[in-house]
Short mmCIF file of C-alpha atoms and ligand atoms in Angstrom, two decimals:
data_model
loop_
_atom_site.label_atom_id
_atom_site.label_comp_id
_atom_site.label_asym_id
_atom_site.label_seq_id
_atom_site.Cartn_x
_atom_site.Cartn_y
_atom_site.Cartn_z
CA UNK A 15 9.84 11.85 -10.61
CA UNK A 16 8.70 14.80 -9.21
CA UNK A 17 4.83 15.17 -10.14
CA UNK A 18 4.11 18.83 -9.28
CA UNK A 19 0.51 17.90 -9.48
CA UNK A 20 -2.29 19.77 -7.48
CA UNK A 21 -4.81 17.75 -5.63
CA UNK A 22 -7.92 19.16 -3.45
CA UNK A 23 -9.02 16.03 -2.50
CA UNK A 24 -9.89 13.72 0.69
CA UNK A 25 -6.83 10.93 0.81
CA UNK A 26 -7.42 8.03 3.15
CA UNK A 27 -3.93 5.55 3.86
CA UNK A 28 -4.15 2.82 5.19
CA UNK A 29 -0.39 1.56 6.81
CA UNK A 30 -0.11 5.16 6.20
CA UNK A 31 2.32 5.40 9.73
CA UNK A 32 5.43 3.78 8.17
CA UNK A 33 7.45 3.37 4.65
CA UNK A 34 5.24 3.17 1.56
CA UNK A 35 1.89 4.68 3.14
CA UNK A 36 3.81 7.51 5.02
CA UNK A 37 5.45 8.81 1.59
CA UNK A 38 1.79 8.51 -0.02
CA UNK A 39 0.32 10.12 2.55
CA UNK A 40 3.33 13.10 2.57
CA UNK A 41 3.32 13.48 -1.24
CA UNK A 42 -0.17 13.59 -1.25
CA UNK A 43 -0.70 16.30 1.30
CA UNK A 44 2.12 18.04 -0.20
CA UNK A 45 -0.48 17.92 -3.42
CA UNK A 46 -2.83 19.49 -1.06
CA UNK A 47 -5.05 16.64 0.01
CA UNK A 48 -6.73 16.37 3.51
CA UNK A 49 -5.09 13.42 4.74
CA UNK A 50 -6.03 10.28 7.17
CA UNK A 51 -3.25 8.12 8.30
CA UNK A 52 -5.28 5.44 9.58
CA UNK A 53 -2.26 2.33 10.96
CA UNK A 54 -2.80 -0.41 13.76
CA UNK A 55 -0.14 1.58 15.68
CA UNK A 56 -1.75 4.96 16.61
CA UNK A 57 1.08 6.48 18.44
CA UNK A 58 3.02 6.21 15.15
CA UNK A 59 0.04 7.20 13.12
CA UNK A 60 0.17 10.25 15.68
CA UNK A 61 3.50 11.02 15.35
CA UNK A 62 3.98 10.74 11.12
CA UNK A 63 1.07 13.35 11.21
CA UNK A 64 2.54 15.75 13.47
CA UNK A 65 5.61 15.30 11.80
CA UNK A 66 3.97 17.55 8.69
CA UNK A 67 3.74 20.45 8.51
CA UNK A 68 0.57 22.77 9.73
CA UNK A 69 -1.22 24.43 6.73
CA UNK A 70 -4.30 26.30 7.65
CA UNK A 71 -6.10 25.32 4.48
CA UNK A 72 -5.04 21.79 4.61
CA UNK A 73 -6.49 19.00 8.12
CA UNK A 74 -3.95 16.11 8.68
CA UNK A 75 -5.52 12.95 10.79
CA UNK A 76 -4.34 10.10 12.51
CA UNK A 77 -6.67 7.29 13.36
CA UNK A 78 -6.38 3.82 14.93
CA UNK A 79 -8.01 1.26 12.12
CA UNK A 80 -7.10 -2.74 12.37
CA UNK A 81 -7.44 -3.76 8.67
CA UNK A 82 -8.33 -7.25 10.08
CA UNK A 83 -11.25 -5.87 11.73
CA UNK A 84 -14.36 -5.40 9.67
CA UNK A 85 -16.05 -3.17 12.57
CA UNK A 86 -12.67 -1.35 12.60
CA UNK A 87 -12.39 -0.34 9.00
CA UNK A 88 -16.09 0.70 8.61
CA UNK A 89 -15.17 2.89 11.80
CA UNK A 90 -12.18 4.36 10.46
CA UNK A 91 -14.30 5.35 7.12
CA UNK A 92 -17.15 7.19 9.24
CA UNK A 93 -14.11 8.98 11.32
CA UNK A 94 -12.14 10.00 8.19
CA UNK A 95 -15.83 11.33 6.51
CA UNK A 96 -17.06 12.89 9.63
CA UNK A 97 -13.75 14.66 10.18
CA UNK A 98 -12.32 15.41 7.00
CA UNK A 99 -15.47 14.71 4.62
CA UNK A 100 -16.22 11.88 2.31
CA UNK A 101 -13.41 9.71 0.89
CA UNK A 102 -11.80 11.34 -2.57
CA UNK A 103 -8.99 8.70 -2.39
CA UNK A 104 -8.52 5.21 -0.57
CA UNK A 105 -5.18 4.10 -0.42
CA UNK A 106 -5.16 0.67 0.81
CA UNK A 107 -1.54 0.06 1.79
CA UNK A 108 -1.23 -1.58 5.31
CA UNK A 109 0.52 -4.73 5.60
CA UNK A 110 3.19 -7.10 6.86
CA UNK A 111 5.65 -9.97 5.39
CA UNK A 112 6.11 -13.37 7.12
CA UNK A 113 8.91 -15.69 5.64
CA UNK A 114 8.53 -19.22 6.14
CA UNK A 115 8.74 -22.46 4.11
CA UNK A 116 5.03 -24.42 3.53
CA UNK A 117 6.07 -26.92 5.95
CA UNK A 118 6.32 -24.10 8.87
CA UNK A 119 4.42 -21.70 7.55
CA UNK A 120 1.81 -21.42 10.22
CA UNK A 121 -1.43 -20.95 8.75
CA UNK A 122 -3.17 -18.28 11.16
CA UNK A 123 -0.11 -16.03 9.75
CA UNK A 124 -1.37 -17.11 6.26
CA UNK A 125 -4.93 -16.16 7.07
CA UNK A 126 -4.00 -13.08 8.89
CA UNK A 127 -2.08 -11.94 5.80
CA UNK A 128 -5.23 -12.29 3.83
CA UNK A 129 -7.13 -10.26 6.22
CA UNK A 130 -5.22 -7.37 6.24
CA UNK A 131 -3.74 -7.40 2.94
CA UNK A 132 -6.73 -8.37 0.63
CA UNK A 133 -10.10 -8.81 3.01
CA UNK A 134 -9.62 -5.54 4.72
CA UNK A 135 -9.29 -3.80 1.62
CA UNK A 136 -12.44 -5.21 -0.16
CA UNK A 137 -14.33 -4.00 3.07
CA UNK A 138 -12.64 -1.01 2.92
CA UNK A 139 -13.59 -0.33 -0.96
CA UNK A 140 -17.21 -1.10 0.02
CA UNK A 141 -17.45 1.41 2.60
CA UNK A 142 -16.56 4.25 0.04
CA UNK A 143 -17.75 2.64 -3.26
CA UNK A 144 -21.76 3.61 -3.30
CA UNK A 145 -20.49 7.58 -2.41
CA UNK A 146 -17.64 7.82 -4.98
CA UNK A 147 -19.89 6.80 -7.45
CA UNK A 148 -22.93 8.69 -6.61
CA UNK A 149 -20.74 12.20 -6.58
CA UNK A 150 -18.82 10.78 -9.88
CA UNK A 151 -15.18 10.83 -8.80
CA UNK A 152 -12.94 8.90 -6.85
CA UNK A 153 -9.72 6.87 -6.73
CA UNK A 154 -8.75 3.35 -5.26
CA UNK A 155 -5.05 2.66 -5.33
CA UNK A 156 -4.56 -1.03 -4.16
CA UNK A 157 -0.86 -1.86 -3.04
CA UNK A 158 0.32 -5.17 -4.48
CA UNK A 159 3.61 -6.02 -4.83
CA UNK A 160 5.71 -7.77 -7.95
CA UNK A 161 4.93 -10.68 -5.29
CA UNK A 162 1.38 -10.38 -6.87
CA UNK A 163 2.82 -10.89 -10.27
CA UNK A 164 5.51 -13.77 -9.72
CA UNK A 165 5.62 -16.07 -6.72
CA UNK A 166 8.60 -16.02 -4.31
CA UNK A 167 9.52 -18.93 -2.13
CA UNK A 168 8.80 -18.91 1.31
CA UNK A 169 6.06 -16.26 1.13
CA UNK A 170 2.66 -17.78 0.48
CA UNK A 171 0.35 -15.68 2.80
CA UNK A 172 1.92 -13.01 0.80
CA UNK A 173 2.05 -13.62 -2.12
CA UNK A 174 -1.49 -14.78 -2.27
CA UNK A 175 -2.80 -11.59 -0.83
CA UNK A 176 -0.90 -9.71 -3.17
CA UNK A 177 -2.18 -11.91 -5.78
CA UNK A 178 -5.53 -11.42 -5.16
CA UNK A 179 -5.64 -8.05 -4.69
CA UNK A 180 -5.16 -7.55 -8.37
CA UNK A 181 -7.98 -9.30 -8.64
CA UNK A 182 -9.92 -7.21 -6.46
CA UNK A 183 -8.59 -4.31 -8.50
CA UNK A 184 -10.12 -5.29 -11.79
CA UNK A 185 -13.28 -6.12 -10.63
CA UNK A 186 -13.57 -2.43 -8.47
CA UNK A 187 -12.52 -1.01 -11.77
CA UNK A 188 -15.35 -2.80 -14.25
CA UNK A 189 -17.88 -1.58 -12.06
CA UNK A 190 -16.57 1.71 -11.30
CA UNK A 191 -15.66 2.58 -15.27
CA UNK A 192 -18.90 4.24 -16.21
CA UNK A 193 -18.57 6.64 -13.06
CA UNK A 194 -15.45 8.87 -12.80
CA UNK A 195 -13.97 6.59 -10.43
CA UNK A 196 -10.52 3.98 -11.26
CA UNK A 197 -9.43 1.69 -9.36
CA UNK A 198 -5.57 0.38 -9.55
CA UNK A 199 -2.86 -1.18 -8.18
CA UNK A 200 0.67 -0.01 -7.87
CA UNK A 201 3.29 -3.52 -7.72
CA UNK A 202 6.59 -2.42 -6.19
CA UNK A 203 9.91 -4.15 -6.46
CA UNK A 204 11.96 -3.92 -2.77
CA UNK A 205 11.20 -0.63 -1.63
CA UNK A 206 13.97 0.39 1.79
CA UNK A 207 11.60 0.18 4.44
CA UNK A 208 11.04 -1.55 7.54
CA UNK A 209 9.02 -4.32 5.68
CA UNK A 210 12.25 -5.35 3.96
CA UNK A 211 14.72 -4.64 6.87
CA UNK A 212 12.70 -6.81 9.15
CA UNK A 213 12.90 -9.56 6.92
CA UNK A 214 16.01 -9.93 5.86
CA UNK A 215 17.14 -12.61 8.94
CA UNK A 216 14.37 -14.86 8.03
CA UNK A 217 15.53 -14.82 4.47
CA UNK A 218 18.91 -15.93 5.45
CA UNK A 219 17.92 -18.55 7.52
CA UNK A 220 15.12 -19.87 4.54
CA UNK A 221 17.67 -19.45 1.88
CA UNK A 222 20.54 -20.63 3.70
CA UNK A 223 23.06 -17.95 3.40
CA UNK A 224 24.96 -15.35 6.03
CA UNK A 225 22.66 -12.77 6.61
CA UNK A 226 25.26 -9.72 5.49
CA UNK A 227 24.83 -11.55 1.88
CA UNK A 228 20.74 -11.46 1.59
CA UNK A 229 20.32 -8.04 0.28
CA UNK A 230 23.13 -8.75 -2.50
CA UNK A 231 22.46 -12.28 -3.17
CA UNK A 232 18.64 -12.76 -2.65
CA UNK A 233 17.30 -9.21 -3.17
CA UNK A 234 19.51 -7.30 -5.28
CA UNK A 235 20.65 -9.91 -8.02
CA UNK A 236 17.13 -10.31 -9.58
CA UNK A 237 17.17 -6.44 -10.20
CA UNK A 238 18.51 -4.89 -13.51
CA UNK A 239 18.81 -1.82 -11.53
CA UNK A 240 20.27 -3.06 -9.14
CA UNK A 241 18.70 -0.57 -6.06
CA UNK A 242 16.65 -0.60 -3.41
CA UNK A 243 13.99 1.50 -4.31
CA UNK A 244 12.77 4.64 -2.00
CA UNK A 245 9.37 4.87 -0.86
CA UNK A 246 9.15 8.48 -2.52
CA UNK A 247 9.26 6.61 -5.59
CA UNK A 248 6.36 4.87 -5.19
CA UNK A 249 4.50 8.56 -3.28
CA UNK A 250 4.90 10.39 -6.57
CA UNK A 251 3.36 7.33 -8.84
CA UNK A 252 0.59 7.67 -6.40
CA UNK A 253 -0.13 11.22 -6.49
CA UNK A 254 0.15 10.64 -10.49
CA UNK A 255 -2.48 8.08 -9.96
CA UNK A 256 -4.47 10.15 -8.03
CA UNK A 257 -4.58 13.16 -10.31
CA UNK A 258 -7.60 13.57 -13.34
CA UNK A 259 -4.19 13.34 -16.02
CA UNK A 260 -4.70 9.62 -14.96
CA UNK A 261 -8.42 9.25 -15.45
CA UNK A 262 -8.25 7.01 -18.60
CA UNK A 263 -5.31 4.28 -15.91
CA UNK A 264 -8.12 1.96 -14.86
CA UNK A 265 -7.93 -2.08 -13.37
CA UNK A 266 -3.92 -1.88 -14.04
CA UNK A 267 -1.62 -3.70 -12.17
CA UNK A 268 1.46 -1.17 -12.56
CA UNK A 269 5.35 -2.44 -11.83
CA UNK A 270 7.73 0.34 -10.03
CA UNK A 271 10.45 -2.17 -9.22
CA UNK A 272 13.53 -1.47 -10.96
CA UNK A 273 13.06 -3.64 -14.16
CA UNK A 274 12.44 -6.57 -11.44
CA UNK A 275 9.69 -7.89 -13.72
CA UNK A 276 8.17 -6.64 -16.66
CA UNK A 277 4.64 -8.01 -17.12
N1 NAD B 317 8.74 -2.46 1.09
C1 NAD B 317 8.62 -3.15 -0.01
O1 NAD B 317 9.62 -3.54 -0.63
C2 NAD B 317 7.28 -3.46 -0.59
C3 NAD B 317 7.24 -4.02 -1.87
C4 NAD B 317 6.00 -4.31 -2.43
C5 NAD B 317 4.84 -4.05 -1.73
N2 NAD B 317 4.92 -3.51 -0.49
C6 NAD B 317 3.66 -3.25 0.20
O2 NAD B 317 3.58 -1.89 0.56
C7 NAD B 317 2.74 -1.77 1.71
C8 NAD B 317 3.48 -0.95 2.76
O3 NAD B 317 4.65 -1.67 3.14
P1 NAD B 317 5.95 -0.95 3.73
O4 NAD B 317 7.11 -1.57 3.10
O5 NAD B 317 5.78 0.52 3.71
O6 NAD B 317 5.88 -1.53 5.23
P2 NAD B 317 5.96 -0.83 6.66
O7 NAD B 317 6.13 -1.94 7.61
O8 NAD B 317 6.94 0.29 6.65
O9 NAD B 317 4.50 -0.19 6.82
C9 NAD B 317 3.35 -0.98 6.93
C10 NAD B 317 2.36 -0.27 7.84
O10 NAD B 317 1.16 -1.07 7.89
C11 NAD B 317 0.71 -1.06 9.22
N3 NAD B 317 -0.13 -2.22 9.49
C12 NAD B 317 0.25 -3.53 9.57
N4 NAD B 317 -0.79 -4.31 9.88
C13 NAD B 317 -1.87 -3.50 9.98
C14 NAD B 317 -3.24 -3.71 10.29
N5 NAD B 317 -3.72 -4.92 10.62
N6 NAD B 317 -4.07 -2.64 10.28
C15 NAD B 317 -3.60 -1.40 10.01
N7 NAD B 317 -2.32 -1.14 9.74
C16 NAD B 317 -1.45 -2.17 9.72
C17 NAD B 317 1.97 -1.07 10.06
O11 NAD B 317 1.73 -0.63 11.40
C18 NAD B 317 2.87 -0.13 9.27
O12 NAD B 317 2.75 1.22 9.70
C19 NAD B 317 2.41 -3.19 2.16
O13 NAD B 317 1.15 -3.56 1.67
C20 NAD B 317 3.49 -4.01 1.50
O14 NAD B 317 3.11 -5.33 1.28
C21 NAD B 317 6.11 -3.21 0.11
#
């Protein structure tokens, strides 16, 4: 899918340093958006925003943000308005996977995951809400997963975030509808990033079989396509998102996963 859509617009990511966020935050400057990568790790954050290329008409931004931290995210708002102007487009992508069976699952991991992956974005929403509304435009593209459609084992803390951040979605979009501003969230299937590599050894040991086997036998079977998707994938759908063609998408929770599930 390759959009071609043109965007003059203020684009926030959060996570944007790595995978997912970095390909929103490319195909979105490619769109010609101002960008802010805002990530926990700013010498990545530093580095994915040098790694674009200079446009004189275009700023590109890289600032530390903690999604976990309230204080942090209100900060990372007021640096992203004050440098780039207000907020056109939140992306609130940052987040982490921790595999684990109930039993072991420690439960400041569980909390943590909730933080970043569903608190941090409400606070994040609220510090851009009361402006996108008052100047009538605005987008809020919420990263779930397919783990916020259908459980998986061994993923609670994540697949409760991911869960409730649908949630979150449909309630920013009722009381954004009347105002020019949608609010959605974007489910992918496996997308090849470092999210999935990383956890691919705990999924062996949790599931029980030799870790060469996990992407065919754990991942890959419960695909009809059959593919790891690419994060580009997801970059385009965003920009799409993004763009006034979408304006009517509102409080949708929308699958990119490779016929993975269809609800
Ligand atoms: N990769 C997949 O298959 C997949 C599938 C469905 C949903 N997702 C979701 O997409 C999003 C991006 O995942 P990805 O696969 O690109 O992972 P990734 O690990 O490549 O990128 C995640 C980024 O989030 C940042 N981050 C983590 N904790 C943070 C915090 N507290 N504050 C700020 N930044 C933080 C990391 O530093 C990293 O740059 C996540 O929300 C993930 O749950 C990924």
């Amino acid at each position: 899918m390759q959009t071609n859509l043109k965007l003059d617009k203020v684009a926030l990511i959060t996570g944007g340093a790595s995978g997912i966020g970095l390909s929103i935050a490319e195909k979105m400057y490619a769109a010609g958006c101002q960008i802010a990568i805002a990530d926990i790790d700013e010498k990545k954050a530093r580095s994915a925003v040098d790694s674009m290329e200079a446009r004189d008409s275009q700023k590109k931004i890289a600032i530390q943000a903690d999604l976990s931290n309230f204080a942090s995210i209100r900060e990372m708002v007021a640096v992203c308005q004050k440098e780039l102007g207000a907020v056109d487009i939140l992306v609130n992508n940052a987040g982490f996977q921790h595999v684990s069976p109930i039993e072991t699952y420690d439960p400041a991991t569980f909390q943590k995951m909730i933080e970043v992956m569903l608190v941090g974005p409400f606070v994040a929403t609220q510090a851009v809400f009361a402006q996108m509304k008052q100047r009538g435009w605005g987008r809020i593209i919420n990263i779930s997963s397919i783990n916020g459609k259908i459980g998986a084992p061994f993923k609670a803390g994540y697949c409760s975030a991911k869960h409730g951040i649908i949630g979150l979605t449909r309630v920013t979009a009722m009381e954004a509808a009347d105002s020019g501003v949608t609010c959605n969230a974007i489910c992918p299937g496996y997308v090849d990033t470092p999210l999935v590599r990383n956890q691919l050894a705990d999924l062996a040991k949790s599931y029980q079989v030799p870790e060469e086997e996990v992407l065919e036998e754990v991942i890959l079977r419960n695909v009809p396509q059959h593919r790891l998707l690419e994060a580009g994938e997801i970059g385009e759908f965003a920009v799409f998102l993004a763009s006034d063609q979408a304006a009517a998408i509102t409080g949708q929770a929308i699958n990119i996963s490779g016929g993975y599930v269809m609800h």
